[in-house]
Amino acid sequence: MVVDDEKDIVFLLHDYFTFNDYEVITAYNVQQATEKLNEKPDLILLDINMPAENGLDFCKQIRNQTD
């Protein structure tokens, strides 16, 4: 999963990983990423400096859900 509020970065990473035969889930904010967690990504590339909730808050949220 790629999570970033900058669409150009998301598009770039999505294209790169897709070209290299990875399935890529994208999100542009923490709310979208939270909704897509049910797709159970193996890896999350996450911007920590996003408006509203930041990436560190999202990491804490994920950790609390897996305990």
Short mmCIF file of C-alpha atoms in Angstrom, two decimals, residues 6 15 27 33-34 38 54-56 58:
data_model
loop_
_atom_site.label_atom_id
_atom_site.label_comp_id
_atom_site.label_asym_id
_atom_site.label_seq_id
_atom_site.Cartn_x
_atom_site.Cartn_y
_atom_site.Cartn_z
CA GLU A 6 0.87 14.10 -2.95
CA ASP A 15 3.61 2.78 -11.73
CA ALA A 27 -4.54 5.92 -0.60
CA ALA A 33 -5.74 3.94 4.11
CA THR A 34 -7.75 2.83 7.14
CA ASN A 38 -9.08 -4.96 5.07
CA ASN A 54 -0.23 12.04 10.08
CA GLY A 55 1.54 8.82 9.28
CA LEU A 56 2.72 8.27 12.83
CA PHE A 58 -1.75 5.80 11.44
#
